[in-house]
Amino acid sequence: MSESIKKIISLINKTGDNCVVLDEAGNPAYVIMPISRYESLISGPKDIFTKQEKSLIKANNDQKPVVEEDNYFFEPID
């Protein structure tokens, strides 16, 4: 492995960042990242909501939708 690649990998390990590798035309071609981060990306989404947040989301989604006609209130004309 070349010294420049070793240096880049060392920096990635220290900072936790990713590295974008460009092709000859200057276009992004590859990304270098820790294998653990890559595995978490391909393993799918994680459950990020707590039980309380899930119950609030469900309660919000279960509410009766507002019909457009319900937005208008008729007022008496004097």
mmCIF file of C-alpha atoms in Angstrom:
data_model
loop_
_atom_site.group_PDB
_atom_site.id
_atom_site.type_symbol
_atom_site.label_atom_id
_atom_site.label_comp_id
_atom_site.label_asym_id
_atom_site.label_seq_id
_atom_site.Cartn_x
_atom_site.Cartn_y
_atom_site.Cartn_z
ATOM 1 C CA MET A 1 0.000 0.000 0.000
ATOM 2 C CA SER A 2 1.372 3.421 -0.898
ATOM 3 C CA GLU A 3 2.425 5.862 1.806
ATOM 4 C CA SER A 4 -0.158 8.452 0.708
ATOM 5 C CA ILE A 5 -3.016 5.952 1.092
ATOM 6 C CA LYS A 6 -1.666 4.903 4.501
ATOM 7 C CA LYS A 7 -1.604 8.558 5.560
ATOM 8 C CA ILE A 8 -5.193 9.103 4.378
ATOM 9 C CA ILE A 9 -6.412 5.991 6.205
ATOM 10 C CA SER A 10 -4.598 7.125 9.341
ATOM 11 C CA LEU A 11 -6.353 10.506 9.168
ATOM 12 C CA ILE A 12 -9.719 8.811 8.622
ATOM 13 C CA ASN A 13 -9.126 6.683 11.719
ATOM 14 C CA LYS A 14 -8.184 9.741 13.801
ATOM 15 C CA THR A 15 -11.025 12.015 12.674
ATOM 16 C CA GLY A 16 -13.791 9.542 11.857
ATOM 17 C CA ASP A 17 -14.368 11.372 8.582
ATOM 18 C CA ASN A 18 -14.850 9.909 5.128
ATOM 19 C CA CYS A 19 -12.578 10.528 2.147
ATOM 20 C CA VAL A 20 -13.823 11.044 -1.411
ATOM 21 C CA VAL A 21 -11.462 9.739 -4.088
ATOM 22 C CA LEU A 22 -11.638 11.523 -7.438
ATOM 23 C CA ASP A 23 -10.986 10.037 -10.860
ATOM 24 C CA GLU A 24 -8.671 11.577 -13.478
ATOM 25 C CA ALA A 25 -11.424 13.974 -14.604
ATOM 26 C CA GLY A 26 -11.950 15.252 -11.065
ATOM 27 C CA ASN A 27 -15.290 13.500 -10.575
ATOM 28 C CA PRO A 28 -16.079 11.684 -7.325
ATOM 29 C CA ALA A 29 -15.417 7.982 -7.883
ATOM 30 C CA TYR A 30 -15.085 6.280 -4.475
ATOM 31 C CA VAL A 31 -15.519 6.940 -0.774
ATOM 32 C CA ILE A 32 -13.138 5.615 1.872
ATOM 33 C CA MET A 33 -14.754 5.137 5.280
ATOM 34 C CA PRO A 34 -14.423 2.885 8.312
ATOM 35 C CA ILE A 35 -15.891 -0.573 7.667
ATOM 36 C CA SER A 36 -18.154 -0.282 10.731
ATOM 37 C CA ARG A 37 -19.803 2.827 9.285
ATOM 38 C CA TYR A 38 -20.220 1.133 5.908
ATOM 39 C CA GLU A 39 -21.801 -1.917 7.544
ATOM 40 C CA SER A 40 -24.266 0.306 9.409
ATOM 41 C CA LEU A 41 -25.184 2.046 6.143
ATOM 42 C CA ILE A 42 -26.000 -1.183 4.340
ATOM 43 C CA SER A 43 -27.731 -2.864 7.288
ATOM 44 C CA GLY A 44 -30.760 -0.588 6.913
ATOM 45 C CA PRO A 45 -32.420 2.075 9.019
ATOM 46 C CA LYS A 46 -32.345 1.827 12.777
ATOM 47 C CA ASP A 47 -35.262 2.417 15.086
ATOM 48 C CA ILE A 48 -34.571 5.995 16.199
ATOM 49 C CA PHE A 49 -37.800 6.719 18.078
ATOM 50 C CA THR A 50 -38.485 5.923 21.724
ATOM 51 C CA LYS A 51 -41.752 4.314 22.822
ATOM 52 C CA GLN A 52 -43.075 7.684 23.979
ATOM 53 C CA GLU A 53 -42.232 9.320 20.657
ATOM 54 C CA LYS A 54 -43.889 6.444 18.787
ATOM 55 C CA SER A 55 -47.090 6.858 20.820
ATOM 56 C CA LEU A 56 -47.123 10.607 20.106
ATOM 57 C CA ILE A 57 -46.608 9.982 16.391
ATOM 58 C CA LYS A 58 -49.393 7.383 16.371
ATOM 59 C CA ALA A 59 -51.761 9.734 18.225
ATOM 60 C CA ASN A 60 -50.978 12.490 15.749
ATOM 61 C CA ASN A 61 -51.514 10.195 12.763
ATOM 62 C CA ASP A 62 -54.816 8.902 14.190
ATOM 63 C CA GLN A 63 -56.356 12.379 14.328
ATOM 64 C CA LYS A 64 -59.264 13.147 12.026
ATOM 65 C CA PRO A 65 -58.029 14.944 8.916
ATOM 66 C CA VAL A 66 -59.317 18.486 8.431
ATOM 67 C CA VAL A 67 -61.690 18.708 5.503
ATOM 68 C CA GLU A 68 -61.273 21.869 3.460
ATOM 69 C CA GLU A 69 -64.872 22.906 4.170
ATOM 70 C CA ASP A 70 -64.162 22.837 7.907
ATOM 71 C CA ASN A 71 -61.712 25.705 7.475
ATOM 72 C CA TYR A 72 -64.499 28.196 6.704
ATOM 73 C CA PHE A 73 -66.758 29.621 9.396
ATOM 74 C CA PHE A 74 -69.970 31.345 8.424
ATOM 75 C CA GLU A 75 -70.580 34.608 10.237
ATOM 76 C CA PRO A 76 -73.913 36.373 10.380
ATOM 77 C CA ILE A 77 -74.303 39.407 8.159
ATOM 78 C CA ASP A 78 -75.685 42.501 9.911
#
